[in-house]
Structure formats: C-alpha cells, structure tokens
Amino acid sequence: MSRADDFQRQGYLVLPGFASAEACDALKARAEELVAGFQPEKISIFTTHEQTRTSDEYFLSSGDQIRFFFEEGAFKPDGTLRQDKALSINKIGHALHDLEPRFDRFSRAPELAELARELGVKQPLLLQSMYIFKQPHIGGEVNSHQDSTFLYTDPPTCLGFWFALEDATLENGCLWALPGGHALGLKKRFVRAPGGGTAFRVLDSTPVPDKGFVPLEVKKGTLVVLHGLLPHKSGANTSPKSRHAYSVHLVDGTASYPEDNWLHRSPSMPARGF
Ligand code: FE2
C-alpha cells in the first residue's frame, strides 16, 4: 500500500520523524520570539465554541498577516491575564509561511512538495498557516470539524500538514481523527455574512458521528496529513506540558476560491506554491 492509498482510505497519514528535532526547535524558538515582541493593543480570543462571536476585524483581516489569538481561559474576570503572556496565546495565524523566513523554508521543503504531488495536488497553493501552542492547563479543546469548512474551494481541495513540534499525548491534547470520515462529505462552510461578521452555512445537516474517533498520540517531528473533509478534533490540555504544533494548509489552484470565504488575502500577497 502506498502513502497515497492509505491517505485515500483513512483520510489521514501519520508520518513519524518527518521533521528533525532541530527544525522543530527552531520554529518553537521563533514563535516564542514573536510572542515576546507582541504588544497586545487588542485582545482577540480564539475559541471554537462561539466562532461567530470572536470573528472580529482583527481575526477577519489576519489572512495575510501575523496575528496573535488568546486562549479563552487566559483571563481573569477583571480582564487581566491569569499567567504570563507567553503562556496565554492560543495561536499565531495566518501567514507565517509567507512572512517569516524560517516558517517559509520549513513550509516549502521539497519533501512536502513531493508529498502534496503524491497525494494528487495539481497546483499547490499554501493558503494558511498556524502556530498552535495548546498551553499547559488552559489549552482549550478544539471541537470536531473539517478543515474545508474554513478553507473552502469548489470543489473542496484543502490538505492539511500538521507538525508536532513537541510530543502530543492524551494528557496534553493530541489530535483525534475519524478514520474514513472524509467520505461523509462537507457539512458546512464558514463564510463572511452579507451584513458583516461571519456565519456557518450548512451544506448537509446530517451530523458527524461522535463515536469512532481515534487518538493520534505522536512524537515530536511527526507530520500528520489531514484530508480537508476528515473530521478531527483535539482535547483540552489539562497537563503541565505544552503541546506546540505548526500547521500549514494547501488548496489546489485548479479549484475556485469563492468570494464569500472568510479568509481573504490582499491582491498584493496572493497564496503561493512551493
Ligand atoms: Fe483542523
């Protein structure tokens, strides 16, 4: 069985040792520097529980920027941080792969280009990237979703590369995937609402089963490849250890990119390939 066959059957691949420990550490170090340099003027919280509420302008215009989103549990009732800023950020998004040379090189490694080609991507466009911290104790859960909901093309072509920059375990909130679940089709799209803000547009109201998910406990340096239609999620981090990850998502330039997608990039900075 080839990697492509496994991927078509399961909707995901787990490739241990894809990135070196040094490469993981270099991304971690740069992300930590970026956070240290971030002066929060505006607080934007990332939560999958109330996605529409948090869709403020800071989030909506982050498609071609480097922006910082806080954990929901980071604040005390009076609005001050419970712990140090560096331990309060949920993620950095969404154009590290274009704006930060170290992330650019990592995201455009020849092995990744080869893998995308093997998995059938014809005109790869690196659309979006995220550095995910899954902070100790407060790292929030991410509800079951399909990445094509957020990174939609017609037809759906989203492909996710998720790198464990630290060991991911049940305790610190590893990924869970629904094997074969990509065959269920796309359930909804996250779009810009006509009156401003964002909304979910339901395409198929049949629920995704909540049984059958398997945990993907992986070592640092592992690449998890996710089909854009594969339901996946991750638990809260209840442990004292962080669970840093870096993800980059591609779409195929042969598919159309609808105007009402939430994620926009300015014409001067279109998504590029490898
Ligand atoms: Fe995802």
PDB file of C-alpha atoms and ligand atoms in Angstrom:
ATOM      1  CA  MET A   1       0.000   0.000   0.000  1.00  0.00           C
ATOM      2  CA  SER A   2       1.378   3.397  -0.946  1.00  0.00           C
ATOM      3  CA  ARG A   3       1.056   6.524   1.185  1.00  0.00           C
ATOM      4  CA  ALA A   4      -1.494   7.813  -1.315  1.00  0.00           C
ATOM      5  CA  ASP A   5      -3.613   4.644  -0.956  1.00  0.00           C
ATOM      6  CA  ASP A   6      -3.517   4.865   2.851  1.00  0.00           C
ATOM      7  CA  PHE A   7      -4.477   8.512   2.666  1.00  0.00           C
ATOM      8  CA  GLN A   8      -7.398   7.898   0.313  1.00  0.00           C
ATOM      9  CA  ARG A   9      -8.690   5.117   2.571  1.00  0.00           C
ATOM     10  CA  GLN A  10      -8.256   6.680   6.022  1.00  0.00           C
ATOM     11  CA  GLY A  11      -8.332  10.389   5.262  1.00  0.00           C
ATOM     12  CA  TYR A  12      -5.093  10.951   7.142  1.00  0.00           C
ATOM     13  CA  LEU A  13      -1.481   9.853   7.396  1.00  0.00           C
ATOM     14  CA  VAL A  14       0.864   9.761  10.378  1.00  0.00           C
ATOM     15  CA  LEU A  15       4.500  10.138   9.306  1.00  0.00           C
ATOM     16  CA  PRO A  16       6.886   9.925  12.294  1.00  0.00           C
ATOM     17  CA  GLY A  17      10.245  11.683  12.050  1.00  0.00           C
ATOM     18  CA  PHE A  18       9.266  13.867   9.084  1.00  0.00           C
ATOM     19  CA  ALA A  19      10.869  16.955  10.653  1.00  0.00           C
ATOM     20  CA  SER A  20      14.110  16.905  12.640  1.00  0.00           C
ATOM     21  CA  ALA A  21      14.173  17.835  16.332  1.00  0.00           C
ATOM     22  CA  GLU A  22      16.391  20.818  15.386  1.00  0.00           C
ATOM     23  CA  ALA A  23      13.870  22.068  12.834  1.00  0.00           C
ATOM     24  CA  CYS A  24      11.060  21.766  15.424  1.00  0.00           C
ATOM     25  CA  ASP A  25      13.126  23.639  17.998  1.00  0.00           C
ATOM     26  CA  ALA A  26      13.952  26.394  15.503  1.00  0.00           C
ATOM     27  CA  LEU A  27      10.247  27.019  14.824  1.00  0.00           C
ATOM     28  CA  LYS A  28       9.478  26.990  18.557  1.00  0.00           C
ATOM     29  CA  ALA A  29      12.225  29.492  19.255  1.00  0.00           C
ATOM     30  CA  ARG A  30      11.000  31.859  16.529  1.00  0.00           C
ATOM     31  CA  ALA A  31       7.362  31.592  17.682  1.00  0.00           C
ATOM     32  CA  GLU A  32       8.446  32.420  21.218  1.00  0.00           C
ATOM     33  CA  GLU A  33      10.363  35.471  19.952  1.00  0.00           C
ATOM     34  CA  LEU A  34       7.301  36.630  18.025  1.00  0.00           C
ATOM     35  CA  VAL A  35       5.134  36.333  21.132  1.00  0.00           C
ATOM     36  CA  ALA A  36       7.729  38.190  23.207  1.00  0.00           C
ATOM     37  CA  GLY A  37       7.595  41.054  20.693  1.00  0.00           C
ATOM     38  CA  PHE A  38       3.789  41.163  20.570  1.00  0.00           C
ATOM     39  CA  GLN A  39       2.250  44.163  22.308  1.00  0.00           C
ATOM     40  CA  PRO A  40      -1.432  43.400  22.756  1.00  0.00           C
ATOM     41  CA  GLU A  41      -3.443  46.513  21.939  1.00  0.00           C
ATOM     42  CA  LYS A  42      -6.417  44.491  21.041  1.00  0.00           C
ATOM     43  CA  ILE A  43      -7.420  41.202  22.618  1.00  0.00           C
ATOM     44  CA  SER A  44      -8.748  38.553  20.289  1.00  0.00           C
ATOM     45  CA  ILE A  45      -9.735  35.228  21.791  1.00  0.00           C
ATOM     46  CA  PHE A  46      -9.823  32.064  19.781  1.00  0.00           C
ATOM     47  CA  THR A  47     -12.482  29.544  20.642  1.00  0.00           C
ATOM     48  CA  THR A  48     -14.294  27.023  18.512  1.00  0.00           C
ATOM     49  CA  HIS A  49     -17.292  27.194  20.814  1.00  0.00           C
ATOM     50  CA  GLU A  50     -18.526  30.587  19.708  1.00  0.00           C
ATOM     51  CA  GLN A  51     -16.825  31.111  16.400  1.00  0.00           C
ATOM     52  CA  THR A  52     -19.086  33.862  15.157  1.00  0.00           C
ATOM     53  CA  ARG A  53     -18.756  35.965  18.298  1.00  0.00           C
ATOM     54  CA  THR A  54     -14.980  36.066  18.048  1.00  0.00           C
ATOM     55  CA  SER A  55     -14.914  36.957  14.361  1.00  0.00           C
ATOM     56  CA  ASP A  56     -13.758  40.482  14.917  1.00  0.00           C
ATOM     57  CA  GLU A  57     -11.897  42.566  12.393  1.00  0.00           C
ATOM     58  CA  TYR A  58      -8.528  41.535  13.845  1.00  0.00           C
ATOM     59  CA  PHE A  59      -9.359  37.928  13.022  1.00  0.00           C
ATOM     60  CA  LEU A  60     -11.054  38.612   9.689  1.00  0.00           C
ATOM     61  CA  SER A  61      -8.126  40.555   8.292  1.00  0.00           C
ATOM     62  CA  SER A  62      -5.489  38.079   9.531  1.00  0.00           C
ATOM     63  CA  GLY A  63      -5.342  36.007   6.308  1.00  0.00           C
ATOM     64  CA  ASP A  64      -2.114  37.590   5.092  1.00  0.00           C
ATOM     65  CA  GLN A  65      -0.794  38.784   8.459  1.00  0.00           C
ATOM     66  CA  ILE A  66       0.876  37.510  11.606  1.00  0.00           C
ATOM     67  CA  ARG A  67      -1.654  37.891  14.409  1.00  0.00           C
ATOM     68  CA  PHE A  68      -1.962  36.561  17.948  1.00  0.00           C
ATOM     69  CA  PHE A  69      -5.055  34.972  19.473  1.00  0.00           C
ATOM     70  CA  PHE A  70      -5.522  34.378  23.180  1.00  0.00           C
ATOM     71  CA  GLU A  71      -6.842  31.301  24.958  1.00  0.00           C
ATOM     72  CA  GLU A  72     -10.377  31.625  26.234  1.00  0.00           C
ATOM     73  CA  GLY A  73      -9.211  30.649  29.722  1.00  0.00           C
ATOM     74  CA  ALA A  74      -6.333  33.161  29.755  1.00  0.00           C
ATOM     75  CA  PHE A  75      -8.194  35.985  31.506  1.00  0.00           C
ATOM     76  CA  LYS A  76      -9.456  36.677  34.993  1.00  0.00           C
ATOM     77  CA  PRO A  77     -12.965  38.107  35.324  1.00  0.00           C
ATOM     78  CA  ASP A  78     -11.441  41.608  35.518  1.00  0.00           C
ATOM     79  CA  GLY A  79      -9.862  41.130  32.076  1.00  0.00           C
ATOM     80  CA  THR A  80      -6.248  40.802  33.199  1.00  0.00           C
ATOM     81  CA  LEU A  81      -4.143  37.792  32.263  1.00  0.00           C
ATOM     82  CA  ARG A  82      -4.001  34.876  34.703  1.00  0.00           C
ATOM     83  CA  GLN A  83      -0.481  33.998  33.669  1.00  0.00           C
ATOM     84  CA  ASP A  84       2.375  35.331  31.620  1.00  0.00           C
ATOM     85  CA  LYS A  85       1.555  36.485  28.058  1.00  0.00           C
ATOM     86  CA  ALA A  86       3.814  33.735  26.673  1.00  0.00           C
ATOM     87  CA  LEU A  87       1.572  31.125  28.361  1.00  0.00           C
ATOM     88  CA  SER A  88      -1.695  32.760  27.299  1.00  0.00           C
ATOM     89  CA  ILE A  89      -1.613  32.708  23.499  1.00  0.00           C
ATOM     90  CA  ASN A  90      -3.696  30.041  21.767  1.00  0.00           C
ATOM     91  CA  LYS A  91      -2.218  30.515  18.310  1.00  0.00           C
ATOM     92  CA  ILE A  92      -0.479  32.719  15.800  1.00  0.00           C
ATOM     93  CA  GLY A  93      -2.071  32.992  12.353  1.00  0.00           C
ATOM     94  CA  HIS A  94      -2.345  33.004   9.425  1.00  0.00           C
ATOM     95  CA  ALA A  95       0.587  33.828   7.093  1.00  0.00           C
ATOM     96  CA  LEU A  96       3.712  32.777   8.971  1.00  0.00           C
ATOM     97  CA  HIS A  97       4.637  30.658   5.951  1.00  0.00           C
ATOM     98  CA  ASP A  98       4.863  33.770   3.769  1.00  0.00           C
ATOM     99  CA  LEU A  99       6.105  36.426   6.164  1.00  0.00           C
ATOM    100  CA  GLU A 100       8.584  34.597   8.396  1.00  0.00           C
ATOM    101  CA  PRO A 101      11.630  33.211   6.543  1.00  0.00           C
ATOM    102  CA  ARG A 102      12.096  30.279   8.934  1.00  0.00           C
ATOM    103  CA  PHE A 103       8.475  29.187   8.546  1.00  0.00           C
ATOM    104  CA  ASP A 104       8.633  29.839   4.806  1.00  0.00           C
ATOM    105  CA  ARG A 105      11.582  27.456   4.388  1.00  0.00           C
ATOM    106  CA  PHE A 106      10.022  24.822   6.638  1.00  0.00           C
ATOM    107  CA  SER A 107       6.656  25.009   4.830  1.00  0.00           C
ATOM    108  CA  ARG A 108       8.205  24.875   1.375  1.00  0.00           C
ATOM    109  CA  ALA A 109      10.541  21.927   1.980  1.00  0.00           C
ATOM    110  CA  PRO A 110      10.966  19.760  -1.139  1.00  0.00           C
ATOM    111  CA  GLU A 111       9.714  16.660   0.741  1.00  0.00           C
ATOM    112  CA  LEU A 112       6.449  18.445   1.427  1.00  0.00           C
ATOM    113  CA  ALA A 113       6.066  19.472  -2.206  1.00  0.00           C
ATOM    114  CA  GLU A 114       6.683  15.866  -3.227  1.00  0.00           C
ATOM    115  CA  LEU A 115       4.118  14.585  -0.736  1.00  0.00           C
ATOM    116  CA  ALA A 116       1.475  17.047  -1.966  1.00  0.00           C
ATOM    117  CA  ARG A 117       2.136  15.925  -5.534  1.00  0.00           C
ATOM    118  CA  GLU A 118       1.872  12.270  -4.497  1.00  0.00           C
ATOM    119  CA  LEU A 119      -1.471  12.974  -2.848  1.00  0.00           C
ATOM    120  CA  GLY A 120      -2.849  14.429  -6.053  1.00  0.00           C
ATOM    121  CA  VAL A 121      -2.499  18.202  -5.607  1.00  0.00           C
ATOM    122  CA  LYS A 122      -2.024  19.687  -9.081  1.00  0.00           C
ATOM    123  CA  GLN A 123      -1.390  23.378  -8.396  1.00  0.00           C
ATOM    124  CA  PRO A 124      -0.490  23.647  -4.706  1.00  0.00           C
ATOM    125  CA  LEU A 125      -1.185  26.995  -3.063  1.00  0.00           C
ATOM    126  CA  LEU A 126      -0.076  27.444   0.535  1.00  0.00           C
ATOM    127  CA  LEU A 127      -3.124  29.276   1.763  1.00  0.00           C
ATOM    128  CA  GLN A 128      -2.847  29.452   5.529  1.00  0.00           C
ATOM    129  CA  SER A 129      -0.594  28.557   8.458  1.00  0.00           C
ATOM    130  CA  MET A 130      -0.975  28.471  12.212  1.00  0.00           C
ATOM    131  CA  TYR A 131       1.337  28.067  15.160  1.00  0.00           C
ATOM    132  CA  ILE A 132      -0.690  26.357  17.867  1.00  0.00           C
ATOM    133  CA  PHE A 133       0.510  26.457  21.481  1.00  0.00           C
ATOM    134  CA  LYS A 134      -2.049  24.290  23.353  1.00  0.00           C
ATOM    135  CA  GLN A 135      -0.808  25.860  26.547  1.00  0.00           C
ATOM    136  CA  PRO A 136      -0.335  23.933  29.809  1.00  0.00           C
ATOM    137  CA  HIS A 137      -3.529  23.777  31.910  1.00  0.00           C
ATOM    138  CA  ILE A 138      -5.541  26.265  29.796  1.00  0.00           C
ATOM    139  CA  GLY A 139      -5.065  24.938  26.234  1.00  0.00           C
ATOM    140  CA  GLY A 140      -8.667  24.702  25.066  1.00  0.00           C
ATOM    141  CA  GLU A 141     -10.293  21.794  23.278  1.00  0.00           C
ATOM    142  CA  VAL A 142     -10.993  22.102  19.569  1.00  0.00           C
ATOM    143  CA  ASN A 143     -14.371  20.698  18.580  1.00  0.00           C
ATOM    144  CA  SER A 144     -14.793  18.210  15.762  1.00  0.00           C
ATOM    145  CA  HIS A 145     -14.529  19.990  12.421  1.00  0.00           C
ATOM    146  CA  GLN A 146     -13.441  19.591   8.813  1.00  0.00           C
ATOM    147  CA  ASP A 147     -10.714  21.960   7.629  1.00  0.00           C
ATOM    148  CA  SER A 148     -12.551  22.502   4.333  1.00  0.00           C
ATOM    149  CA  THR A 149     -15.235  24.290   6.365  1.00  0.00           C
ATOM    150  CA  PHE A 150     -12.727  27.088   6.949  1.00  0.00           C
ATOM    151  CA  LEU A 151     -10.537  26.677   3.852  1.00  0.00           C
ATOM    152  CA  TYR A 152     -13.088  26.029   1.183  1.00  0.00           C
ATOM    153  CA  THR A 153     -12.643  25.680  -2.537  1.00  0.00           C
ATOM    154  CA  ASP A 154     -15.114  24.453  -5.125  1.00  0.00           C
ATOM    155  CA  PRO A 155     -14.651  21.511  -5.313  1.00  0.00           C
ATOM    156  CA  PRO A 156     -13.070  21.031  -1.839  1.00  0.00           C
ATOM    157  CA  THR A 157      -9.287  20.534  -2.131  1.00  0.00           C
ATOM    158  CA  CYS A 158      -7.922  21.537   1.289  1.00  0.00           C
ATOM    159  CA  LEU A 159      -4.989  19.460   2.507  1.00  0.00           C
ATOM    160  CA  GLY A 160      -3.539  19.966   5.984  1.00  0.00           C
ATOM    161  CA  PHE A 161       0.031  19.376   7.125  1.00  0.00           C
ATOM    162  CA  TRP A 162       0.146  19.318  10.936  1.00  0.00           C
ATOM    163  CA  PHE A 163       3.555  19.041  12.582  1.00  0.00           C
ATOM    164  CA  ALA A 164       4.015  18.012  16.207  1.00  0.00           C
ATOM    165  CA  LEU A 165       6.759  20.340  17.467  1.00  0.00           C
ATOM    166  CA  GLU A 166       6.502  18.591  20.846  1.00  0.00           C
ATOM    167  CA  ASP A 167       5.220  15.133  21.790  1.00  0.00           C
ATOM    168  CA  ALA A 168       1.418  15.083  21.602  1.00  0.00           C
ATOM    169  CA  THR A 169      -0.296  12.805  24.118  1.00  0.00           C
ATOM    170  CA  LEU A 170      -3.762  12.209  25.525  1.00  0.00           C
ATOM    171  CA  GLU A 171      -2.796  14.352  28.523  1.00  0.00           C
ATOM    172  CA  ASN A 172      -1.680  17.419  26.588  1.00  0.00           C
ATOM    173  CA  GLY A 173      -4.426  17.351  23.975  1.00  0.00           C
ATOM    174  CA  CYS A 174      -3.338  15.306  20.949  1.00  0.00           C
ATOM    175  CA  LEU A 175      -5.358  15.188  17.736  1.00  0.00           C
ATOM    176  CA  TRP A 176      -8.241  12.732  17.315  1.00  0.00           C
ATOM    177  CA  ALA A 177      -9.369  11.669  13.844  1.00  0.00           C
ATOM    178  CA  LEU A 178     -12.342   9.761  12.460  1.00  0.00           C
ATOM    179  CA  PRO A 179     -10.860   7.122  10.132  1.00  0.00           C
ATOM    180  CA  GLY A 180     -12.648   7.172   6.785  1.00  0.00           C
ATOM    181  CA  GLY A 181     -14.739  10.161   7.848  1.00  0.00           C
ATOM    182  CA  HIS A 182     -13.691  12.178   4.807  1.00  0.00           C
ATOM    183  CA  ALA A 183     -16.228  10.114   2.848  1.00  0.00           C
ATOM    184  CA  LEU A 184     -19.046  11.851   4.742  1.00  0.00           C
ATOM    185  CA  GLY A 185     -18.784  14.970   2.572  1.00  0.00           C
ATOM    186  CA  LEU A 186     -18.551  18.579   3.674  1.00  0.00           C
ATOM    187  CA  LYS A 187     -21.062  19.557   6.371  1.00  0.00           C
ATOM    188  CA  LYS A 188     -20.736  23.340   6.465  1.00  0.00           C
ATOM    189  CA  ARG A 189     -18.811  26.395   5.339  1.00  0.00           C
ATOM    190  CA  PHE A 190     -17.564  29.335   7.394  1.00  0.00           C
ATOM    191  CA  VAL A 191     -18.413  32.412   5.322  1.00  0.00           C
ATOM    192  CA  ARG A 192     -18.496  36.198   5.528  1.00  0.00           C
ATOM    193  CA  ALA A 193     -22.084  37.099   6.302  1.00  0.00           C
ATOM    194  CA  PRO A 194     -23.760  39.618   3.973  1.00  0.00           C
ATOM    195  CA  GLY A 195     -24.421  42.015   6.870  1.00  0.00           C
ATOM    196  CA  GLY A 196     -20.858  41.824   8.242  1.00  0.00           C
ATOM    197  CA  GLY A 197     -19.157  39.295  10.521  1.00  0.00           C
ATOM    198  CA  THR A 198     -19.230  35.602   9.764  1.00  0.00           C
ATOM    199  CA  ALA A 199     -21.665  32.720   9.704  1.00  0.00           C
ATOM    200  CA  PHE A 200     -21.771  28.988   9.162  1.00  0.00           C
ATOM    201  CA  ARG A 201     -23.606  27.917   6.028  1.00  0.00           C
ATOM    202  CA  VAL A 202     -24.918  24.388   6.452  1.00  0.00           C
ATOM    203  CA  LEU A 203     -24.460  22.170   3.408  1.00  0.00           C
ATOM    204  CA  ASP A 204     -25.556  18.872   4.937  1.00  0.00           C
ATOM    205  CA  SER A 205     -27.256  18.734   8.321  1.00  0.00           C
ATOM    206  CA  THR A 206     -26.628  15.012   8.887  1.00  0.00           C
ATOM    207  CA  PRO A 207     -24.452  15.010  12.000  1.00  0.00           C
ATOM    208  CA  VAL A 208     -20.925  13.596  12.043  1.00  0.00           C
ATOM    209  CA  PRO A 209     -20.940  10.572  14.394  1.00  0.00           C
ATOM    210  CA  ASP A 210     -19.292  11.338  17.711  1.00  0.00           C
ATOM    211  CA  LYS A 211     -18.090   7.741  18.090  1.00  0.00           C
ATOM    212  CA  GLY A 212     -15.180   6.162  16.247  1.00  0.00           C
ATOM    213  CA  PHE A 213     -12.555   8.878  16.690  1.00  0.00           C
ATOM    214  CA  VAL A 214      -9.066   7.562  17.378  1.00  0.00           C
ATOM    215  CA  PRO A 215      -6.355   9.467  19.269  1.00  0.00           C
ATOM    216  CA  LEU A 216      -3.192  10.303  17.357  1.00  0.00           C
ATOM    217  CA  GLU A 217      -0.531  10.292  20.041  1.00  0.00           C
ATOM    218  CA  VAL A 218       2.620  11.266  18.180  1.00  0.00           C
ATOM    219  CA  LYS A 219       6.232  12.117  18.844  1.00  0.00           C
ATOM    220  CA  LYS A 220       7.870  15.443  18.179  1.00  0.00           C
ATOM    221  CA  GLY A 221       8.747  15.763  14.479  1.00  0.00           C
ATOM    222  CA  THR A 222       5.760  13.701  13.296  1.00  0.00           C
ATOM    223  CA  LEU A 223       3.769  15.005  10.358  1.00  0.00           C
ATOM    224  CA  VAL A 224       0.042  14.301  10.402  1.00  0.00           C
ATOM    225  CA  VAL A 225      -1.524  14.837   6.984  1.00  0.00           C
ATOM    226  CA  LEU A 226      -5.234  15.625   7.121  1.00  0.00           C
ATOM    227  CA  HIS A 227      -7.717  15.420   4.275  1.00  0.00           C
ATOM    228  CA  GLY A 228      -9.781  18.624   4.246  1.00  0.00           C
ATOM    229  CA  LEU A 229     -13.009  16.653   4.708  1.00  0.00           C
ATOM    230  CA  LEU A 230     -11.749  14.475   7.568  1.00  0.00           C
ATOM    231  CA  PRO A 231     -13.498  15.178  10.883  1.00  0.00           C
ATOM    232  CA  HIS A 232     -10.881  15.748  13.568  1.00  0.00           C
ATOM    233  CA  LYS A 233     -10.636  17.420  16.948  1.00  0.00           C
ATOM    234  CA  SER A 234      -8.330  17.755  19.942  1.00  0.00           C
ATOM    235  CA  GLY A 235      -8.863  17.628  23.660  1.00  0.00           C
ATOM    236  CA  ALA A 236      -8.098  20.296  26.238  1.00  0.00           C
ATOM    237  CA  ASN A 237      -4.628  20.346  27.690  1.00  0.00           C
ATOM    238  CA  THR A 238      -5.060  19.518  31.344  1.00  0.00           C
ATOM    239  CA  SER A 239      -1.371  18.733  31.839  1.00  0.00           C
ATOM    240  CA  PRO A 240       1.567  20.907  32.881  1.00  0.00           C
ATOM    241  CA  LYS A 241       3.192  20.330  29.440  1.00  0.00           C
ATOM    242  CA  SER A 242       2.552  22.417  26.356  1.00  0.00           C
ATOM    243  CA  ARG A 243       1.735  20.806  23.020  1.00  0.00           C
ATOM    244  CA  HIS A 244       3.135  23.056  20.328  1.00  0.00           C
ATOM    245  CA  ALA A 245       2.205  22.314  16.727  1.00  0.00           C
ATOM    246  CA  TYR A 246       2.593  24.037  13.395  1.00  0.00           C
ATOM    247  CA  SER A 247       0.101  23.550  10.609  1.00  0.00           C
ATOM    248  CA  VAL A 248       0.078  24.693   7.029  1.00  0.00           C
ATOM    249  CA  HIS A 249      -2.869  24.197   4.707  1.00  0.00           C
ATOM    250  CA  LEU A 250      -2.823  23.938   0.952  1.00  0.00           C
ATOM    251  CA  VAL A 251      -5.552  24.212  -1.611  1.00  0.00           C
ATOM    252  CA  ASP A 252      -5.427  23.341  -5.279  1.00  0.00           C
ATOM    253  CA  GLY A 253      -5.251  26.302  -7.653  1.00  0.00           C
ATOM    254  CA  THR A 254      -7.317  24.348 -10.175  1.00  0.00           C
ATOM    255  CA  ALA A 255     -10.397  24.772  -7.932  1.00  0.00           C
ATOM    256  CA  SER A 256     -12.234  28.073  -7.499  1.00  0.00           C
ATOM    257  CA  TYR A 257     -11.937  30.160  -4.344  1.00  0.00           C
ATOM    258  CA  PRO A 258     -15.324  31.736  -3.556  1.00  0.00           C
ATOM    259  CA  GLU A 259     -15.506  35.414  -2.693  1.00  0.00           C
ATOM    260  CA  ASP A 260     -17.571  34.759   0.450  1.00  0.00           C
ATOM    261  CA  ASN A 261     -14.845  32.616   2.090  1.00  0.00           C
ATOM    262  CA  TRP A 262     -13.912  34.175   5.440  1.00  0.00           C
ATOM    263  CA  LEU A 263     -10.200  34.180   4.627  1.00  0.00           C
ATOM    264  CA  HIS A 264      -9.102  36.896   2.248  1.00  0.00           C
ATOM    265  CA  ARG A 265      -5.605  37.775   1.165  1.00  0.00           C
ATOM    266  CA  SER A 266      -4.779  41.096  -0.380  1.00  0.00           C
ATOM    267  CA  PRO A 267      -4.195  41.078  -4.156  1.00  0.00           C
ATOM    268  CA  SER A 268      -0.592  42.128  -3.491  1.00  0.00           C
ATOM    269  CA  MET A 269       0.013  38.942  -1.494  1.00  0.00           C
ATOM    270  CA  PRO A 270      -1.708  36.058  -3.236  1.00  0.00           C
ATOM    271  CA  ALA A 271      -1.235  32.498  -1.985  1.00  0.00           C
ATOM    272  CA  ARG A 272       1.897  30.963  -3.496  1.00  0.00           C
ATOM    273  CA  GLY A 273       3.016  27.402  -4.103  1.00  0.00           C
ATOM    274  CA  PHE A 274       6.180  25.637  -3.032  1.00  0.00           C
TER     275      PHE A 274
HETATM  276 FE   FE2 B   1      -8.342  21.424  11.854  1.00  0.00          FE
END
